[in-house]
Amino acid sequence: MARLKVIKSKQFFEEGTVEHLAQVPSGGNRPEVDWKKAKLIGKAVDRVDGYDKVSGTAEFTFDVHLPQMAHARILRSPHPHAQIKRIRTSRAEALPGVLAVITRENTPKTPWYGDTFIFDPHSRYIGDEVACVAAETEEIAEEALRLIEVKYEILPFVTDPVKAAEGTIPPFHEAGHLLHGEAEEYQRGDIDAGFAGADVIVEDSFTTQVAVHNTMEPHCSVVNWEGNKLRVWDSTQGIYHVRDQLAEFFKLPSSNVQVTTRYMGGGFGSKLRAGKHTVIAALLSRRIGRPVRIALDRREQNLSAGNRPDSIQRLKIGAKSDGTLTAMSFSALGSSGAYSSSARCFWPFMTMYKCENVSVEQRSAFTNLGKGEPFRAPGHPQGTFALDSILDELAEKIGMDPLDLRLKNYAEIDQVSGQPYTSKKLREAYKQGARRFGWREKFRPPGSDKGPLKRGVGLASQIWWGGGGPPAGVTVKLNRDGSVSAIAGSQDLGTGTCTFIAQVVAEALEIPVQRVEVTLGKTAVGPYCPSSGGSVTAPSVAPAAHDAAMQVRDTLIEGAAAILETPKEELLYRDGTISVGGNSGRRLTIGEVIGEMREQTIVRTGLRAANPEGYMIQTFGVQFAEVEVDTMTGKVRVIRVVAAHDVGRTLNRKLLENQFEGGIIMGISLALLEERIVDEYTGKVLTTNLHDYKLPTVLDTPQIETIVVDNHDTTANSLGVKGVGEPPIIPTAGAIANAVYNAIGVRIRSLPITPDRVLTALQA
Ligand code: MOS
């Protein structure tokens, strides 16, 4: 038997994780779609599920109700740091309507988050899980929580990462790769020689806040056991990942765990892993023999569902007087929260601009607060804010236009690996963006406006992964009536995955997009697809969908050749019909072809082919912002953002603009509004609702213009697609901070740029 060739392939995921995977070669390397003839790809096709969403018929996990379903509420620690000495649940259990109470006493001692447990006797932050009640209603469960008696031994705590890193309190984890003081480090070239060779050196510090994902749909799960099969409806970005985590925890074959996510109200990185609440619901469901629903409320989400870590960044850059960077050094500290996670934000610093001599040091400190989780382009918005701020300081010092300084230090190859990019059209993005924005005309010396309302402009650049990769599979099924089903183990977290799969399949088969019914979000039926994080979904799944549809197309042509008794080379496939030459010959619709074939349905699974060896796949962009600062009130208003990016081929112009608008609004929010505020004397989070935790509204939304430079990166994958979920949020805060400086001539070095900070800076 011939040996199968195994291809090693790279996959790029969140925070630059590169996994090397072996993959059996598939038919994934299809010839490129003829771009000029495309009827659907790249067009502004409506969301296939848009009507279900706006009409309210779409069923989110939050809406799932099963017969006999019980409701669960979690008891959370009220202390920032404590040892649980004793828990008494008898009064809670006696409350009418209570079905079960679980604590560490009556649940398996299976580790979760490294060496800690679902209900850990060592409680590390306000919000840590202590017990959970299942009851007939959510209200009864909530009431029962108050009847659970817990004896805590209070321990010293720390909420400030600086104090935590100084070792103010003893370490509160036995082990972990990011304990106090342990740094992630990176170096290239000779940093001292680089600074020695500089004509100008700029040094500055920047801080960014903790931000909370605050997804519209809270984290929630509905769980039911059918014998030893675990059925889970979950609001998750990764159905397969949740399935595998649950299978491992409950020691079940993974086929016994079925995870479903149909409609989803946002994740932004906070729903990449199975939540403790999901495991807790499954434990309760097993105990009471009924389905259990658990939904975190807004307060729980702000305490326990993850966050974008804060940062204190110290940057130093050296340059020649012509702007050429000679040395760059970076050191940062941020909060992990109570469990292991990294606050790293150095990647843009290492790679965005060309520089031979670079040193990076990042520390992450455990604090007695909720754990950090990936949050839309983890690390990059905060790292880019600091990097592009200090570059503007350099530009001013040497009297150079900030745009010219970026062009001067344009990186032609990946600065870390030394590898070429599959493609990089950032230069073109700078050009088109600057032209649309009117950069050359609008950029004036800082503080040029005379009155109390001062306008200013600023820019910042973007780099991110977003190349995706294998494994990803899509199954396409053609029915006898010519209707088509596409089935994949991906999930649509609101970005439009269903829609682009329908487009790609319809394009390949040359049929209307409405004829393709897409089923996602079911591990029970869909072939494996990656978690939707790291902007990998479209570049991983779209080529697989294309491959599957092209296999169906090939099979149809073979079927038609048999039916028409004509060699397949003489058949013409066009608009969902197959004909023998020109208009004169016999013409069959694809429904007629499959109708006469023995198979009854044609089912083919397409796979994502390997990424090319020896290349880095990255997305790039630049954003230009114009702001108006009211120097009487300190309020910053963003007037306009022009975003020009290289994110590969556009699959759907509407979905793409959705991502840009959402990402930029989120970036504005990070720049001006959002901040988790903690009282360091009590360890309490003071912003646990959407009144105190500020999110933008439509009134805070500026004019947003999206330019995507034409780039079909077919070196990256067969469709030339890259991800677009994260790139738009990355440069927004940096561009706004530079624009604020340009308006008022005073630099704000801390996010968010609140009226208070602006007024204080103006006074100083
Ligand atoms: Mo990741 S922060 O879910 O894209």
Coordinates of C-alpha atoms in Angstrom, one line a residue, residues 62 70 74 96 126 175 238 241 251 271 401 435 467 526 566 747:
F62 CA -30.1 32.1 26.7
A70 CA -34.1 23.4 36.7
I74 CA -23.6 30.2 42.0
P96 CA -39.0 24.5 49.2
I126 CA -14.4 38.3 45.0
A175 CA 2.8 26.3 40.8
G238 CA -15.5 26.8 20.4
H241 CA -13.1 22.8 22.5
K251 CA -14.1 10.9 31.5
K271 CA -16.0 32.3 25.6
D401 CA 5.5 63.7 9.6
R435 CA -5.6 60.1 0.6
G467 CA -4.2 33.5 8.5
G526 CA -20.4 19.0 11.8
T566 CA -20.8 12.5 -23.4
R747 CA 0.1 63.8 25.7

